[in-house]
Amino acid sequence: MTDDLQKLRKIIAKTFRKAKRWYLAYLVSQFIILLIGVISMFVAISPSLSAMLAFLGVLAIEVL
């Protein structure tokens, strides 16, 4: 019984670590996408290029 509980705790801990790592990558990518949007307002970047970069950023985080 305790061996099963130890295995379950290890699985939960591993899943939690993966979720934390994914969420951190998600937050970083969202910040980069926001930064691209803000920079594109002040620099002469076309809105379509800015939207494409944001879209590619979202796709990249979904692949990870």
CSV table of N, CA and C in Angstrom, one decimal:
chain,number,residue,atom,x,y,z
A,1,MET,N,0.8,-1.2,0.0
A,1,MET,CA,0.0,0.0,0.0
A,1,MET,C,0.9,1.3,0.0
A,2,THR,N,1.9,1.3,0.9
A,2,THR,CA,2.7,2.5,0.9
A,2,THR,C,3.6,2.6,-0.3
A,3,ASP,N,3.9,1.5,-0.9
A,3,ASP,CA,4.7,1.5,-2.2
A,3,ASP,C,3.9,2.2,-3.3
A,4,ASP,N,2.6,1.9,-3.3
A,4,ASP,CA,1.7,2.5,-4.3
A,4,ASP,C,1.5,4.0,-4.1
A,5,LEU,N,1.5,4.3,-2.8
A,5,LEU,CA,1.4,5.8,-2.5
A,5,LEU,C,2.6,6.5,-2.9
A,6,GLN,N,3.8,5.9,-2.7
A,6,GLN,CA,5.0,6.5,-3.1
A,6,GLN,C,5.1,6.7,-4.6
A,7,LYS,N,4.7,5.7,-5.3
A,7,LYS,CA,4.7,5.8,-6.8
A,7,LYS,C,3.7,6.9,-7.2
A,8,LEU,N,2.6,7.0,-6.6
A,8,LEU,CA,1.6,8.0,-6.9
A,8,LEU,C,2.1,9.4,-6.6
A,9,ARG,N,2.8,9.6,-5.5
A,9,ARG,CA,3.4,10.9,-5.1
A,9,ARG,C,4.5,11.2,-6.1
A,10,LYS,N,5.3,10.3,-6.6
A,10,LYS,CA,6.3,10.6,-7.6
A,10,LYS,C,5.7,11.0,-8.9
A,11,ILE,N,4.6,10.3,-9.3
A,11,ILE,CA,4.0,10.7,-10.6
A,11,ILE,C,3.4,12.1,-10.5
A,12,ILE,N,2.7,12.4,-9.3
A,12,ILE,CA,2.1,13.7,-9.1
A,12,ILE,C,3.2,14.8,-9.1
A,13,ALA,N,4.3,14.5,-8.4
A,13,ALA,CA,5.4,15.5,-8.4
A,13,ALA,C,6.0,15.8,-9.8
A,14,LYS,N,6.2,14.7,-10.5
A,14,LYS,CA,6.7,14.9,-11.9
A,14,LYS,C,5.8,15.7,-12.8
A,15,THR,N,4.5,15.4,-12.7
A,15,THR,CA,3.5,16.1,-13.5
A,15,THR,C,3.4,17.6,-13.1
A,16,PHE,N,3.5,17.8,-11.8
A,16,PHE,CA,3.5,19.2,-11.3
A,16,PHE,C,4.7,20.0,-11.8
A,17,ARG,N,5.9,19.3,-11.8
A,17,ARG,CA,7.1,20.0,-12.3
A,17,ARG,C,7.0,20.3,-13.8
A,18,LYS,N,6.4,19.4,-14.6
A,18,LYS,CA,6.2,19.6,-16.0
A,18,LYS,C,5.2,20.7,-16.2
A,19,ALA,N,4.2,20.8,-15.4
A,19,ALA,CA,3.2,21.8,-15.6
A,19,ALA,C,3.8,23.2,-15.2
A,20,LYS,N,4.6,23.3,-14.2
A,20,LYS,CA,5.2,24.5,-13.8
A,20,LYS,C,6.2,25.0,-14.9
A,21,ARG,N,6.9,24.1,-15.5
A,21,ARG,CA,7.9,24.4,-16.6
A,21,ARG,C,7.1,24.9,-17.8
A,22,TRP,N,6.0,24.2,-18.2
A,22,TRP,CA,5.2,24.7,-19.3
A,22,TRP,C,4.6,26.0,-19.1
A,23,TYR,N,4.1,26.3,-17.9
A,23,TYR,CA,3.4,27.5,-17.6
A,23,TYR,C,4.4,28.7,-17.6
A,24,LEU,N,5.6,28.4,-17.1
A,24,LEU,CA,6.7,29.5,-17.2
A,24,LEU,C,7.0,29.8,-18.6
A,25,ALA,N,7.1,28.8,-19.5
A,25,ALA,CA,7.4,29.0,-20.9
A,25,ALA,C,6.2,29.8,-21.6
A,26,TYR,N,5.0,29.4,-21.1
A,26,TYR,CA,3.8,30.1,-21.7
A,26,TYR,C,3.9,31.6,-21.3
A,27,LEU,N,4.2,31.9,-20.0
A,27,LEU,CA,4.2,33.3,-19.6
A,27,LEU,C,5.3,34.1,-20.3
A,28,VAL,N,6.5,33.5,-20.5
A,28,VAL,CA,7.6,34.1,-21.2
A,28,VAL,C,7.2,34.4,-22.6
A,29,SER,N,6.6,33.4,-23.3
A,29,SER,CA,6.2,33.6,-24.7
A,29,SER,C,5.1,34.7,-24.8
A,30,GLN,N,4.2,34.7,-23.9
A,30,GLN,CA,3.1,35.8,-23.9
A,30,GLN,C,3.7,37.2,-23.7
A,31,PHE,N,4.7,37.3,-22.8
A,31,PHE,CA,5.4,38.5,-22.6
A,31,PHE,C,6.2,39.0,-23.9
A,32,ILE,N,6.8,38.0,-24.6
A,32,ILE,CA,7.5,38.4,-25.8
A,32,ILE,C,6.5,38.8,-26.9
A,33,ILE,N,5.4,38.1,-27.0
A,33,ILE,CA,4.4,38.5,-27.9
A,33,ILE,C,3.9,39.9,-27.6
A,34,LEU,N,3.6,40.2,-26.4
A,34,LEU,CA,3.2,41.6,-26.0
A,34,LEU,C,4.3,42.6,-26.3
A,35,LEU,N,5.5,42.3,-26.0
A,35,LEU,CA,6.6,43.2,-26.3
A,35,LEU,C,6.7,43.4,-27.8
A,36,ILE,N,6.5,42.4,-28.6
A,36,ILE,CA,6.5,42.6,-30.1
A,36,ILE,C,5.4,43.6,-30.5
A,37,GLY,N,4.2,43.4,-29.9
A,37,GLY,CA,3.1,44.3,-30.2
A,37,GLY,C,3.4,45.7,-29.8
A,38,VAL,N,4.0,45.9,-28.6
A,38,VAL,CA,4.2,47.3,-28.2
A,38,VAL,C,5.3,47.9,-29.1
A,39,ILE,N,6.4,47.2,-29.4
A,39,ILE,CA,7.4,47.7,-30.2
A,39,ILE,C,6.9,48.0,-31.6
A,40,SER,N,6.0,47.2,-32.1
A,40,SER,CA,5.5,47.5,-33.5
A,40,SER,C,4.6,48.7,-33.5
A,41,MET,N,4.1,49.2,-32.4
A,41,MET,CA,3.4,50.5,-32.4
A,41,MET,C,4.3,51.6,-32.5
A,42,PHE,N,5.6,51.5,-32.0
A,42,PHE,CA,6.5,52.6,-32.0
A,42,PHE,C,7.5,52.6,-33.2
A,43,VAL,N,7.6,51.5,-33.8
A,43,VAL,CA,8.5,51.3,-34.9
A,43,VAL,C,7.6,51.0,-36.2
A,44,ALA,N,8.1,51.3,-37.3
A,44,ALA,CA,7.3,51.2,-38.5
A,44,ALA,C,7.3,49.7,-39.0
A,45,ILE,N,6.7,48.9,-38.2
A,45,ILE,CA,6.4,47.5,-38.5
A,45,ILE,C,5.0,47.4,-39.0
A,46,SER,N,4.8,46.7,-40.1
A,46,SER,CA,3.4,46.6,-40.6
A,46,SER,C,2.6,45.8,-39.6
A,47,PRO,N,1.3,46.1,-39.5
A,47,PRO,CA,0.4,45.3,-38.6
A,47,PRO,C,0.3,43.8,-39.0
A,48,SER,N,0.4,43.5,-40.3
A,48,SER,CA,0.3,42.1,-40.7
A,48,SER,C,1.6,41.4,-40.3
A,49,LEU,N,2.7,42.0,-40.3
A,49,LEU,CA,4.0,41.3,-39.9
A,49,LEU,C,3.9,41.1,-38.4
A,50,SER,N,3.4,42.1,-37.6
A,50,SER,CA,3.3,42.0,-36.2
A,50,SER,C,2.4,40.9,-35.8
A,51,ALA,N,1.2,40.8,-36.5
A,51,ALA,CA,0.3,39.7,-36.3
A,51,ALA,C,0.8,38.3,-36.6
A,52,MET,N,1.6,38.3,-37.7
A,52,MET,CA,2.2,37.0,-38.0
A,52,MET,C,3.2,36.6,-37.0
A,53,LEU,N,4.0,37.5,-36.5
A,53,LEU,CA,5.0,37.1,-35.4
A,53,LEU,C,4.3,36.7,-34.2
A,54,ALA,N,3.2,37.3,-33.8
A,54,ALA,CA,2.4,36.9,-32.6
A,54,ALA,C,1.8,35.5,-32.8
A,55,PHE,N,1.3,35.3,-34.0
A,55,PHE,CA,0.7,34.0,-34.3
A,55,PHE,C,1.8,32.9,-34.2
A,56,LEU,N,3.0,33.1,-34.8
A,56,LEU,CA,4.0,32.2,-34.7
A,56,LEU,C,4.5,31.9,-33.3
A,57,GLY,N,4.5,33.0,-32.5
A,57,GLY,CA,4.9,32.8,-31.1
A,57,GLY,C,3.9,31.9,-30.4
A,58,VAL,N,2.6,32.1,-30.6
A,58,VAL,CA,1.6,31.3,-30.0
A,58,VAL,C,1.7,29.8,-30.5
A,59,LEU,N,2.0,29.6,-31.7
A,59,LEU,CA,2.1,28.3,-32.2
A,59,LEU,C,3.4,27.6,-31.6
A,60,ALA,N,4.4,28.4,-31.5
A,60,ALA,CA,5.7,27.8,-30.9
A,60,ALA,C,5.4,27.3,-29.5
A,61,ILE,N,4.7,28.1,-28.7
A,61,ILE,CA,4.5,27.6,-27.3
A,61,ILE,C,3.5,26.4,-27.3
A,62,GLU,N,2.6,26.4,-28.2
A,62,GLU,CA,1.7,25.2,-28.2
A,62,GLU,C,2.4,23.9,-28.6
A,63,VAL,N,3.5,24.0,-29.4
A,63,VAL,CA,4.3,22.9,-29.8
A,63,VAL,C,5.1,22.4,-28.6
A,64,LEU,N,5.6,23.3,-27.8
A,64,LEU,CA,6.4,22.9,-26.6
A,64,LEU,C,5.5,22.2,-25.7
